[in-house]
Amino acid sequence: MTFSALSHLECPRCGATHDADQIIGLCPCGSPLLARYDVPVLRKEDLASRSPDLWRYHELLPVRSPENVVTLGEGMTPLLPMPRYGAELGVDRLLMKDEGLIPTGTFKARGAAVGVSRAYEVGVRKIAMPTNGNAGSAWAAYAARAGMEALIAMPVAAPEICRREVTAVGARLQLIDGLIGDAAAYIRSQPGYFDASTLKEPYRIEGKKTMGLEIAEQLGWSLPDVIVYPTGGGVGIIGIWKALNELRDLGWISGPLPRLVAVQSTGCAPIVRAWEKGLVESEPWPDANTVAFGITVPKALGDFLVLQAITETNGCAIAVDDEDILTEQHLAARLEGTFTCPEGAANFAAIRQLRESGWLHANDQVVALNTGAGLKYPETVPL
Amino acid sequence: MTFSALSHLECPRCGATHDADQIIGLCPCGSPLLARYDVPVLRKEDLASRSPDLWRYHELLPVRSPENVVTLGEGMTPLLPMPRYGAELGVDRLLMKDEGLIPTGTFKARGAAVGVSRAYEVGVRKIAMPTNGNAGSAWAAYAARAGMEALIAMPVAAPEICRREVTAVGARLQLIDGLIGDAAAYIRSQPGYFDASTLKEPYRIEGKKTMGLEIAEQLGWSLPDVIVYPTGGGVGIIGIWKALNELRDLGWISGPLPRLVAVQSTGCAPIVRAWEKGLVESEPWPDANTVAFGITVPKALGDFLVLQAITETNGCAIAVDDEDILTEQHLAARLEGTFTCPEGAANFAAIRQLRESGWLHANDQVVALNTGAGLKYPETVPL
């Protein structure tokens, strides 16, 4: 039995292929690399008896040996019907996938679990990364679980809880007076660490793509009409798109893919602006600022892939105001008992706009990704 | 197909039986009531295809109709091997069940999901409860999900995040200058609400018992040697004991039950004192105070059941210092990447003591319940 069907790494920009079993970051052309797989001998039915975590899809993940799996029990988060709030938004079939129920409280745990496992497998023992907070919490936790050293650089404006999480698991924390780009510059100046920045290593996206695999499995291998995603670095939306394409190659799903919607804040909307202008990549957003701190990414390395994903699926990109984000966060909580993060609530503001404009239909089945627990954002609720 | 095999309610003190399909609190004799079931037509194999939440055990739960199930996707939390930390504690086979990965971030969600569902089913529309914080967060969230009104009273010293959670989902919050007993007195003074206090209604424990069902299923229907539990009101440990007895009645497990260990803080250890004195119930603990705020319960209504559970399983009760709790919390985080709540870390302090005294053996398989996410206790880690 082959645990992983990983074949090689491929550059989505220049088409070059690379050996996967080495320590590698970007393609020499500057693009992120994507993992490619042989079609594994795997039937849907094989999954039924596997444990409810993301490793149930191990053939479609890059870790070759089970003993290198670094896990804290991440994945198979609930896909919750939101009937009352859906009625309020005018979308009858609204579902929320709740990524708050995962180690470290956000979807970043998926990327960290697979990224750290695979980094360990190819020989990395020291990682470093810039972060808006939650990715740093997650990678620090999984590095500790693997017995690896970690250096995490985050803006001083990042959520306070993330600082504490990084410190709690014994990682080195560097606070940066600036945005995530400034944190990235600091990390580049630190020799001896493997740079695990967003999309600078090829495997974080493999962890994130399991959100797409789970949505398909949880819907009985049918697909929703629309998937709505709060987009900063964009790895989640690229990952979901990649997962659905891989499931189509396996023959497990058919028909058109869901329309993918990239949601940003009006305070930082480089991908929305590029999409509106019909560009293939984004321009850096000046003076980025939003209450949804996790999506404060002025220029994402994978922006061209996000734009490709939404274009090819007939999706769209849309920006929402901070005020609307907080209004929808509170409304969802009162109607459904769900305390989401502001990034997750940004989806709801987008759904309201898209329904009002007619882009969304009343009977569309819509999946919104709540990327993290509201618990990590206490200040979004008054005392 | 019968969704629930619920038969009736039974008093564990006076033996009286009561109709389950009515709104009911305590037995007239003053004791909590326990739900009793017919032996359902259910095979272990039937569970394999069910979704990974606590409702997979619906035959053994009290909700009669699936449409009354109020769920946020709770249950089937990971059971994590802790090899590095286990070696440090001298327990080779240490497992931690991580109840941080559940709606509202603590195991209280289990009791709330089942308690609210069943309350709704028998006709309750307004609930009230005193709480040390986390139960209030959970019951408020599930009440909102059910469209029910909730009144939550908690000590001013309860974790701040819990206040915000209660407010976020639109419940009424009353802060109390005192301990949980004072909050209970306030609740009793509020007419028109169903009193959902710990063990004053019969179904919270049914939700909590699913921890025991899951541990058995996750270990392939074998049992660990020891289960260690941080004990305040004690519903979790009573629930696990009840679950294991029910599984034995079903014929799904055999042999001796795990030794159950009730862990308390030296700042509030009424059950430990009663156990050491050989009493059948506890005496109120004066001036209760501990960093593990969730277990600050000076006198638990179900104390006699906790004492019976640990006695009948050859378990024990043990008190640990606040300083040791925080030391073990930090050590577990650094060695395994797990950021536990202080109540969960109290288990680890107990395990170290019990191993040093020889009560635990090096090759005992030990399951420790981490009852909540460290995220809810940011102040336990320095900035």
mmCIF file with all atom_site columns, C-alpha atoms in Angstrom, chain B residues 66-231:
data_model
loop_
_atom_site.group_PDB
_atom_site.id
_atom_site.type_symbol
_atom_site.label_atom_id
_atom_site.label_alt_id
_atom_site.label_comp_id
_atom_site.label_asym_id
_atom_site.label_entity_id
_atom_site.label_seq_id
_atom_site.pdbx_PDB_ins_code
_atom_site.Cartn_x
_atom_site.Cartn_y
_atom_site.Cartn_z
_atom_site.occupancy
_atom_site.B_iso_or_equiv
_atom_site.pdbx_formal_charge
_atom_site.auth_seq_id
_atom_site.auth_comp_id
_atom_site.auth_asym_id
_atom_site.auth_atom_id
_atom_site.pdbx_PDB_model_num
ATOM 1   C CA . PRO B 1 66  ? -33.969 13.907 15.200 1.00 0.00 ? 66  PRO B CA 1
ATOM 2   C CA . GLU B 1 67  ? -35.688 17.188 14.371 1.00 0.00 ? 67  GLU B CA 1
ATOM 3   C CA . ASN B 1 68  ? -35.203 18.322 17.967 1.00 0.00 ? 68  ASN B CA 1
ATOM 4   C CA . VAL B 1 69  ? -31.445 17.864 17.823 1.00 0.00 ? 69  VAL B CA 1
ATOM 5   C CA . VAL B 1 70  ? -29.721 21.205 18.382 1.00 0.00 ? 70  VAL B CA 1
ATOM 6   C CA . THR B 1 71  ? -26.166 20.858 17.139 1.00 0.00 ? 71  THR B CA 1
ATOM 7   C CA . LEU B 1 72  ? -23.119 22.928 16.353 1.00 0.00 ? 72  LEU B CA 1
ATOM 8   C CA . GLY B 1 73  ? -21.074 19.892 15.318 1.00 0.00 ? 73  GLY B CA 1
ATOM 9   C CA . GLU B 1 74  ? -19.893 18.859 18.794 1.00 0.00 ? 74  GLU B CA 1
ATOM 10  C CA . GLY B 1 75  ? -18.082 15.649 19.670 1.00 0.00 ? 75  GLY B CA 1
ATOM 11  C CA . MET B 1 76  ? -15.599 13.041 18.486 1.00 0.00 ? 76  MET B CA 1
ATOM 12  C CA . THR B 1 77  ? -12.716 15.136 19.755 1.00 0.00 ? 77  THR B CA 1
ATOM 13  C CA . PRO B 1 78  ? -9.206  13.779 19.193 1.00 0.00 ? 78  PRO B CA 1
ATOM 14  C CA . LEU B 1 79  ? -7.576  11.276 21.538 1.00 0.00 ? 79  LEU B CA 1
ATOM 15  C CA . LEU B 1 80  ? -3.934  12.270 21.187 1.00 0.00 ? 80  LEU B CA 1
ATOM 16  C CA . PRO B 1 81  ? -0.915  10.168 22.138 1.00 0.00 ? 81  PRO B CA 1
ATOM 17  C CA . MET B 1 82  ? 1.470   12.286 24.239 1.00 0.00 ? 82  MET B CA 1
ATOM 18  C CA . PRO B 1 83  ? 4.714   10.333 23.905 1.00 0.00 ? 83  PRO B CA 1
ATOM 19  C CA . ARG B 1 84  ? 7.256   13.022 24.836 1.00 0.00 ? 84  ARG B CA 1
ATOM 20  C CA . TYR B 1 85  ? 5.320   14.377 27.779 1.00 0.00 ? 85  TYR B CA 1
ATOM 21  C CA . GLY B 1 86  ? 4.363   10.869 28.874 1.00 0.00 ? 86  GLY B CA 1
ATOM 22  C CA . ALA B 1 87  ? 8.056   9.943  29.017 1.00 0.00 ? 87  ALA B CA 1
ATOM 23  C CA . GLU B 1 88  ? 8.681   13.052 31.113 1.00 0.00 ? 88  GLU B CA 1
ATOM 24  C CA . LEU B 1 89  ? 5.894   12.044 33.539 1.00 0.00 ? 89  LEU B CA 1
ATOM 25  C CA . GLY B 1 90  ? 7.004   8.411  33.598 1.00 0.00 ? 90  GLY B CA 1
ATOM 26  C CA . VAL B 1 91  ? 3.807   7.117  31.983 1.00 0.00 ? 91  VAL B CA 1
ATOM 27  C CA . ASP B 1 92  ? 4.591   5.417  28.695 1.00 0.00 ? 92  ASP B CA 1
ATOM 28  C CA . ARG B 1 93  ? 1.068   5.288  27.349 1.00 0.00 ? 93  ARG B CA 1
ATOM 29  C CA . LEU B 1 94  ? -0.358  8.740  28.042 1.00 0.00 ? 94  LEU B CA 1
ATOM 30  C CA . LEU B 1 95  ? -3.300  9.928  25.916 1.00 0.00 ? 95  LEU B CA 1
ATOM 31  C CA . MET B 1 96  ? -5.048  13.301 26.057 1.00 0.00 ? 96  MET B CA 1
ATOM 32  C CA . LYS B 1 97  ? -8.620  13.698 24.887 1.00 0.00 ? 97  LYS B CA 1
ATOM 33  C CA . ASP B 1 98  ? -8.743  17.267 23.658 1.00 0.00 ? 98  ASP B CA 1
ATOM 34  C CA . GLU B 1 99  ? -12.062 18.878 24.483 1.00 0.00 ? 99  GLU B CA 1
ATOM 35  C CA . GLY B 1 100 ? -10.776 22.212 23.227 1.00 0.00 ? 100 GLY B CA 1
ATOM 36  C CA . LEU B 1 101 ? -11.891 21.220 19.724 1.00 0.00 ? 101 LEU B CA 1
ATOM 37  C CA . ILE B 1 102 ? -15.579 21.689 20.283 1.00 0.00 ? 102 ILE B CA 1
ATOM 38  C CA . PRO B 1 103 ? -18.032 24.612 19.945 1.00 0.00 ? 103 PRO B CA 1
ATOM 39  C CA . THR B 1 104 ? -17.377 27.297 22.608 1.00 0.00 ? 104 THR B CA 1
ATOM 40  C CA . GLY B 1 105 ? -14.013 25.660 23.287 1.00 0.00 ? 105 GLY B CA 1
ATOM 41  C CA . THR B 1 106 ? -14.850 23.404 26.234 1.00 0.00 ? 106 THR B CA 1
ATOM 42  C CA . PHE B 1 107 ? -16.474 20.052 27.038 1.00 0.00 ? 107 PHE B CA 1
ATOM 43  C CA . LYS B 1 108 ? -19.448 22.019 28.402 1.00 0.00 ? 108 LYS B CA 1
ATOM 44  C CA . ALA B 1 109 ? -20.754 22.049 24.837 1.00 0.00 ? 109 ALA B CA 1
ATOM 45  C CA . ARG B 1 110 ? -21.606 18.347 25.127 1.00 0.00 ? 110 ARG B CA 1
ATOM 46  C CA . GLY B 1 111 ? -23.896 18.863 28.079 1.00 0.00 ? 111 GLY B CA 1
ATOM 47  C CA . ALA B 1 112 ? -25.412 21.950 26.503 1.00 0.00 ? 112 ALA B CA 1
ATOM 48  C CA . ALA B 1 113 ? -26.099 20.291 23.136 1.00 0.00 ? 113 ALA B CA 1
ATOM 49  C CA . VAL B 1 114 ? -27.969 17.376 24.681 1.00 0.00 ? 114 VAL B CA 1
ATOM 50  C CA . GLY B 1 115 ? -29.477 19.387 27.541 1.00 0.00 ? 115 GLY B CA 1
ATOM 51  C CA . VAL B 1 116 ? -30.841 22.143 25.304 1.00 0.00 ? 116 VAL B CA 1
ATOM 52  C CA . SER B 1 117 ? -32.102 19.665 22.699 1.00 0.00 ? 117 SER B CA 1
ATOM 53  C CA . ARG B 1 118 ? -33.999 17.629 25.253 1.00 0.00 ? 118 ARG B CA 1
ATOM 54  C CA . ALA B 1 119 ? -35.292 20.712 27.117 1.00 0.00 ? 119 ALA B CA 1
ATOM 55  C CA . TYR B 1 120 ? -36.618 22.012 23.810 1.00 0.00 ? 120 TYR B CA 1
ATOM 56  C CA . GLU B 1 121 ? -38.188 18.635 23.080 1.00 0.00 ? 121 GLU B CA 1
ATOM 57  C CA . VAL B 1 122 ? -40.152 18.515 26.338 1.00 0.00 ? 122 VAL B CA 1
ATOM 58  C CA . GLY B 1 123 ? -41.366 22.086 25.808 1.00 0.00 ? 123 GLY B CA 1
ATOM 59  C CA . VAL B 1 124 ? -38.926 24.417 27.582 1.00 0.00 ? 124 VAL B CA 1
ATOM 60  C CA . ARG B 1 125 ? -38.419 27.791 25.826 1.00 0.00 ? 125 ARG B CA 1
ATOM 61  C CA . LYS B 1 126 ? -36.558 29.821 28.489 1.00 0.00 ? 126 LYS B CA 1
ATOM 62  C CA . ILE B 1 127 ? -33.547 28.553 30.424 1.00 0.00 ? 127 ILE B CA 1
ATOM 63  C CA . ALA B 1 128 ? -31.477 30.044 33.237 1.00 0.00 ? 128 ALA B CA 1
ATOM 64  C CA . MET B 1 129 ? -28.298 28.876 34.921 1.00 0.00 ? 129 MET B CA 1
ATOM 65  C CA . PRO B 1 130 ? -25.488 29.799 37.271 1.00 0.00 ? 130 PRO B CA 1
ATOM 66  C CA . THR B 1 131 ? -22.018 29.052 35.907 1.00 0.00 ? 131 THR B CA 1
ATOM 67  C CA . ASN B 1 132 ? -18.291 29.451 36.467 1.00 0.00 ? 132 ASN B CA 1
ATOM 68  C CA . GLY B 1 133 ? -18.212 30.692 32.878 1.00 0.00 ? 133 GLY B CA 1
ATOM 69  C CA . ASN B 1 134 ? -17.806 27.936 30.324 1.00 0.00 ? 134 ASN B CA 1
ATOM 70  C CA . ALA B 1 135 ? -21.118 26.184 30.904 1.00 0.00 ? 135 ALA B CA 1
ATOM 71  C CA . GLY B 1 136 ? -22.806 29.551 30.513 1.00 0.00 ? 136 GLY B CA 1
ATOM 72  C CA . SER B 1 137 ? -21.031 30.179 27.208 1.00 0.00 ? 137 SER B CA 1
ATOM 73  C CA . ALA B 1 138 ? -22.102 26.793 25.946 1.00 0.00 ? 138 ALA B CA 1
ATOM 74  C CA . TRP B 1 139 ? -25.727 26.864 27.087 1.00 0.00 ? 139 TRP B CA 1
ATOM 75  C CA . ALA B 1 140 ? -26.150 30.410 25.770 1.00 0.00 ? 140 ALA B CA 1
ATOM 76  C CA . ALA B 1 141 ? -24.821 29.357 22.357 1.00 0.00 ? 141 ALA B CA 1
ATOM 77  C CA . TYR B 1 142 ? -27.039 26.272 22.064 1.00 0.00 ? 142 TYR B CA 1
ATOM 78  C CA . ALA B 1 143 ? -30.039 28.195 23.351 1.00 0.00 ? 143 ALA B CA 1
ATOM 79  C CA . ALA B 1 144 ? -29.465 30.744 20.564 1.00 0.00 ? 144 ALA B CA 1
ATOM 80  C CA . ARG B 1 145 ? -29.129 27.919 18.054 1.00 0.00 ? 145 ARG B CA 1
ATOM 81  C CA . ALA B 1 146 ? -32.470 26.549 19.295 1.00 0.00 ? 146 ALA B CA 1
ATOM 82  C CA . GLY B 1 147 ? -34.121 29.983 19.263 1.00 0.00 ? 147 GLY B CA 1
ATOM 83  C CA . MET B 1 148 ? -34.560 29.859 23.053 1.00 0.00 ? 148 MET B CA 1
ATOM 84  C CA . GLU B 1 149 ? -34.121 32.647 25.588 1.00 0.00 ? 149 GLU B CA 1
ATOM 85  C CA . ALA B 1 150 ? -31.279 32.291 28.119 1.00 0.00 ? 150 ALA B CA 1
ATOM 86  C CA . LEU B 1 151 ? -30.339 33.995 31.378 1.00 0.00 ? 151 LEU B CA 1
ATOM 87  C CA . ILE B 1 152 ? -26.786 33.317 32.560 1.00 0.00 ? 152 ILE B CA 1
ATOM 88  C CA . ALA B 1 153 ? -25.426 34.318 36.005 1.00 0.00 ? 153 ALA B CA 1
ATOM 89  C CA . MET B 1 154 ? -21.679 34.114 36.599 1.00 0.00 ? 154 MET B CA 1
ATOM 90  C CA . PRO B 1 155 ? -19.166 35.325 39.192 1.00 0.00 ? 155 PRO B CA 1
ATOM 91  C CA . VAL B 1 156 ? -17.331 38.532 38.248 1.00 0.00 ? 156 VAL B CA 1
ATOM 92  C CA . ALA B 1 157 ? -14.129 36.508 38.589 1.00 0.00 ? 157 ALA B CA 1
ATOM 93  C CA . ALA B 1 158 ? -15.138 34.118 35.768 1.00 0.00 ? 158 ALA B CA 1
ATOM 94  C CA . PRO B 1 159 ? -13.020 34.255 32.588 1.00 0.00 ? 159 PRO B CA 1
ATOM 95  C CA . GLU B 1 160 ? -13.743 37.480 30.686 1.00 0.00 ? 160 GLU B CA 1
ATOM 96  C CA . ILE B 1 161 ? -14.100 35.625 27.389 1.00 0.00 ? 161 ILE B CA 1
ATOM 97  C CA . CYS B 1 162 ? -17.142 33.795 28.776 1.00 0.00 ? 162 CYS B CA 1
ATOM 98  C CA . ARG B 1 163 ? -18.947 37.071 29.414 1.00 0.00 ? 163 ARG B CA 1
ATOM 99  C CA . ARG B 1 164 ? -18.324 38.109 25.847 1.00 0.00 ? 164 ARG B CA 1
ATOM 100 C CA . GLU B 1 165 ? -19.502 34.761 24.461 1.00 0.00 ? 165 GLU B CA 1
ATOM 101 C CA . VAL B 1 166 ? -22.758 34.989 26.383 1.00 0.00 ? 166 VAL B CA 1
ATOM 102 C CA . THR B 1 167 ? -23.339 38.539 25.169 1.00 0.00 ? 167 THR B CA 1
ATOM 103 C CA . ALA B 1 168 ? -22.342 37.687 21.595 1.00 0.00 ? 168 ALA B CA 1
ATOM 104 C CA . VAL B 1 169 ? -25.130 35.144 21.163 1.00 0.00 ? 169 VAL B CA 1
ATOM 105 C CA . GLY B 1 170 ? -27.717 37.490 22.636 1.00 0.00 ? 170 GLY B CA 1
ATOM 106 C CA . ALA B 1 171 ? -28.286 35.867 26.031 1.00 0.00 ? 171 ALA B CA 1
ATOM 107 C CA . ARG B 1 172 ? -28.967 37.946 29.159 1.00 0.00 ? 172 ARG B CA 1
ATOM 108 C CA . LEU B 1 173 ? -25.861 38.106 31.390 1.00 0.00 ? 173 LEU B CA 1
ATOM 109 C CA . GLN B 1 174 ? -25.947 38.770 35.142 1.00 0.00 ? 174 GLN B CA 1
ATOM 110 C CA . LEU B 1 175 ? -22.601 39.239 36.902 1.00 0.00 ? 175 LEU B CA 1
ATOM 111 C CA . ILE B 1 176 ? -22.478 38.137 40.547 1.00 0.00 ? 176 ILE B CA 1
ATOM 112 C CA . ASP B 1 177 ? -20.125 39.450 43.223 1.00 0.00 ? 177 ASP B CA 1
ATOM 113 C CA . GLY B 1 178 ? -19.518 36.025 44.766 1.00 0.00 ? 178 GLY B CA 1
ATOM 114 C CA . LEU B 1 179 ? -19.027 32.356 43.881 1.00 0.00 ? 179 LEU B CA 1
ATOM 115 C CA . ILE B 1 180 ? -21.173 29.955 41.832 1.00 0.00 ? 180 ILE B CA 1
ATOM 116 C CA . GLY B 1 181 ? -23.417 29.293 44.860 1.00 0.00 ? 181 GLY B CA 1
ATOM 117 C CA . ASP B 1 182 ? -24.321 32.977 44.964 1.00 0.00 ? 182 ASP B CA 1
ATOM 118 C CA . ALA B 1 183 ? -25.075 32.895 41.255 1.00 0.00 ? 183 ALA B CA 1
ATOM 119 C CA . ALA B 1 184 ? -27.339 29.892 41.895 1.00 0.00 ? 184 ALA B CA 1
ATOM 120 C CA . ALA B 1 185 ? -29.238 31.848 44.548 1.00 0.00 ? 185 ALA B CA 1
ATOM 121 C CA . TYR B 1 186 ? -29.799 34.643 42.035 1.00 0.00 ? 186 TYR B CA 1
ATOM 122 C CA . ILE B 1 187 ? -31.121 32.207 39.445 1.00 0.00 ? 187 ILE B CA 1
ATOM 123 C CA . ARG B 1 188 ? -33.534 30.687 41.945 1.00 0.00 ? 188 ARG B CA 1
ATOM 124 C CA . SER B 1 189 ? -34.934 34.204 42.485 1.00 0.00 ? 189 SER B CA 1
ATOM 125 C CA . GLN B 1 190 ? -35.809 34.605 38.783 1.00 0.00 ? 190 GLN B CA 1
ATOM 126 C CA . PRO B 1 191 ? -39.222 33.160 37.951 1.00 0.00 ? 191 PRO B CA 1
ATOM 127 C CA . GLY B 1 192 ? -40.292 31.919 34.532 1.00 0.00 ? 192 GLY B CA 1
ATOM 128 C CA . TYR B 1 193 ? -37.071 30.144 33.557 1.00 0.00 ? 193 TYR B CA 1
ATOM 129 C CA . PHE B 1 194 ? -36.250 26.439 33.531 1.00 0.00 ? 194 PHE B CA 1
ATOM 130 C CA . ASP B 1 195 ? -33.324 25.960 35.946 1.00 0.00 ? 195 ASP B CA 1
ATOM 131 C CA . ALA B 1 196 ? -30.573 24.244 33.964 1.00 0.00 ? 196 ALA B CA 1
ATOM 132 C CA . SER B 1 197 ? -28.033 24.221 36.830 1.00 0.00 ? 197 SER B CA 1
ATOM 133 C CA . THR B 1 198 ? -25.545 21.373 37.035 1.00 0.00 ? 198 THR B CA 1
ATOM 134 C CA . LEU B 1 199 ? -27.447 18.111 37.685 1.00 0.00 ? 199 LEU B CA 1
ATOM 135 C CA . LYS B 1 200 ? -30.688 19.981 38.451 1.00 0.00 ? 200 LYS B CA 1
ATOM 136 C CA . GLU B 1 201 ? -31.903 18.766 35.087 1.00 0.00 ? 201 GLU B CA 1
ATOM 137 C CA . PRO B 1 202 ? -31.275 15.148 34.035 1.00 0.00 ? 202 PRO B CA 1
ATOM 138 C CA . TYR B 1 203 ? -29.778 15.511 30.551 1.00 0.00 ? 203 TYR B CA 1
ATOM 139 C CA . ARG B 1 204 ? -26.570 17.512 30.746 1.00 0.00 ? 204 ARG B CA 1
ATOM 140 C CA . ILE B 1 205 ? -24.911 14.378 32.089 1.00 0.00 ? 205 ILE B CA 1
ATOM 141 C CA . GLU B 1 206 ? -26.146 12.451 29.034 1.00 0.00 ? 206 GLU B CA 1
ATOM 142 C CA . GLY B 1 207 ? -24.160 14.821 26.829 1.00 0.00 ? 207 GLY B CA 1
ATOM 143 C CA . LYS B 1 208 ? -21.086 14.556 29.007 1.00 0.00 ? 208 LYS B CA 1
ATOM 144 C CA . LYS B 1 209 ? -21.204 10.775 29.034 1.00 0.00 ? 209 LYS B CA 1
ATOM 145 C CA . THR B 1 210 ? -20.380 10.767 25.326 1.00 0.00 ? 210 THR B CA 1
ATOM 146 C CA . MET B 1 211 ? -16.773 11.436 26.334 1.00 0.00 ? 211 MET B CA 1
ATOM 147 C CA . GLY B 1 212 ? -16.776 7.933  27.780 1.00 0.00 ? 212 GLY B CA 1
ATOM 148 C CA . LEU B 1 213 ? -18.447 6.438  24.708 1.00 0.00 ? 213 LEU B CA 1
ATOM 149 C CA . GLU B 1 214 ? -15.899 8.102  22.446 1.00 0.00 ? 214 GLU B CA 1
ATOM 150 C CA . ILE B 1 215 ? -12.890 6.989  24.492 1.00 0.00 ? 215 ILE B CA 1
ATOM 151 C CA . ALA B 1 216 ? -14.107 3.386  24.235 1.00 0.00 ? 216 ALA B CA 1
ATOM 152 C CA . GLU B 1 217 ? -14.791 3.634  20.492 1.00 0.00 ? 217 GLU B CA 1
ATOM 153 C CA . GLN B 1 218 ? -11.512 5.431  19.786 1.00 0.00 ? 218 GLN B CA 1
ATOM 154 C CA . LEU B 1 219 ? -9.611  2.666  21.594 1.00 0.00 ? 219 LEU B CA 1
ATOM 155 C CA . GLY B 1 220 ? -11.401 0.018  19.509 1.00 0.00 ? 220 GLY B CA 1
ATOM 156 C CA . TRP B 1 221 ? -13.810 -0.872 22.347 1.00 0.00 ? 221 TRP B CA 1
ATOM 157 C CA . SER B 1 222 ? -11.006 -1.669 24.711 1.00 0.00 ? 222 SER B CA 1
ATOM 158 C CA . LEU B 1 223 ? -10.581 0.404  27.855 1.00 0.00 ? 223 LEU B CA 1
ATOM 159 C CA . PRO B 1 224 ? -7.642  2.317  29.294 1.00 0.00 ? 224 PRO B CA 1
ATOM 160 C CA . ASP B 1 225 ? -6.315  1.464  32.749 1.00 0.00 ? 225 ASP B CA 1
ATOM 161 C CA . VAL B 1 226 ? -6.992  4.911  34.177 1.00 0.00 ? 226 VAL B CA 1
ATOM 162 C CA . ILE B 1 227 ? -9.062  8.007  33.276 1.00 0.00 ? 227 ILE B CA 1
ATOM 163 C CA . VAL B 1 228 ? -8.089  11.271 34.954 1.00 0.00 ? 228 VAL B CA 1
ATOM 164 C CA . TYR B 1 229 ? -10.608 14.079 35.226 1.00 0.00 ? 229 TYR B CA 1
ATOM 165 C CA . PRO B 1 230 ? -10.558 17.627 36.675 1.00 0.00 ? 230 PRO B CA 1
ATOM 166 C CA . THR B 1 231 ? -13.540 17.681 38.989 1.00 0.00 ? 231 THR B CA 1
#
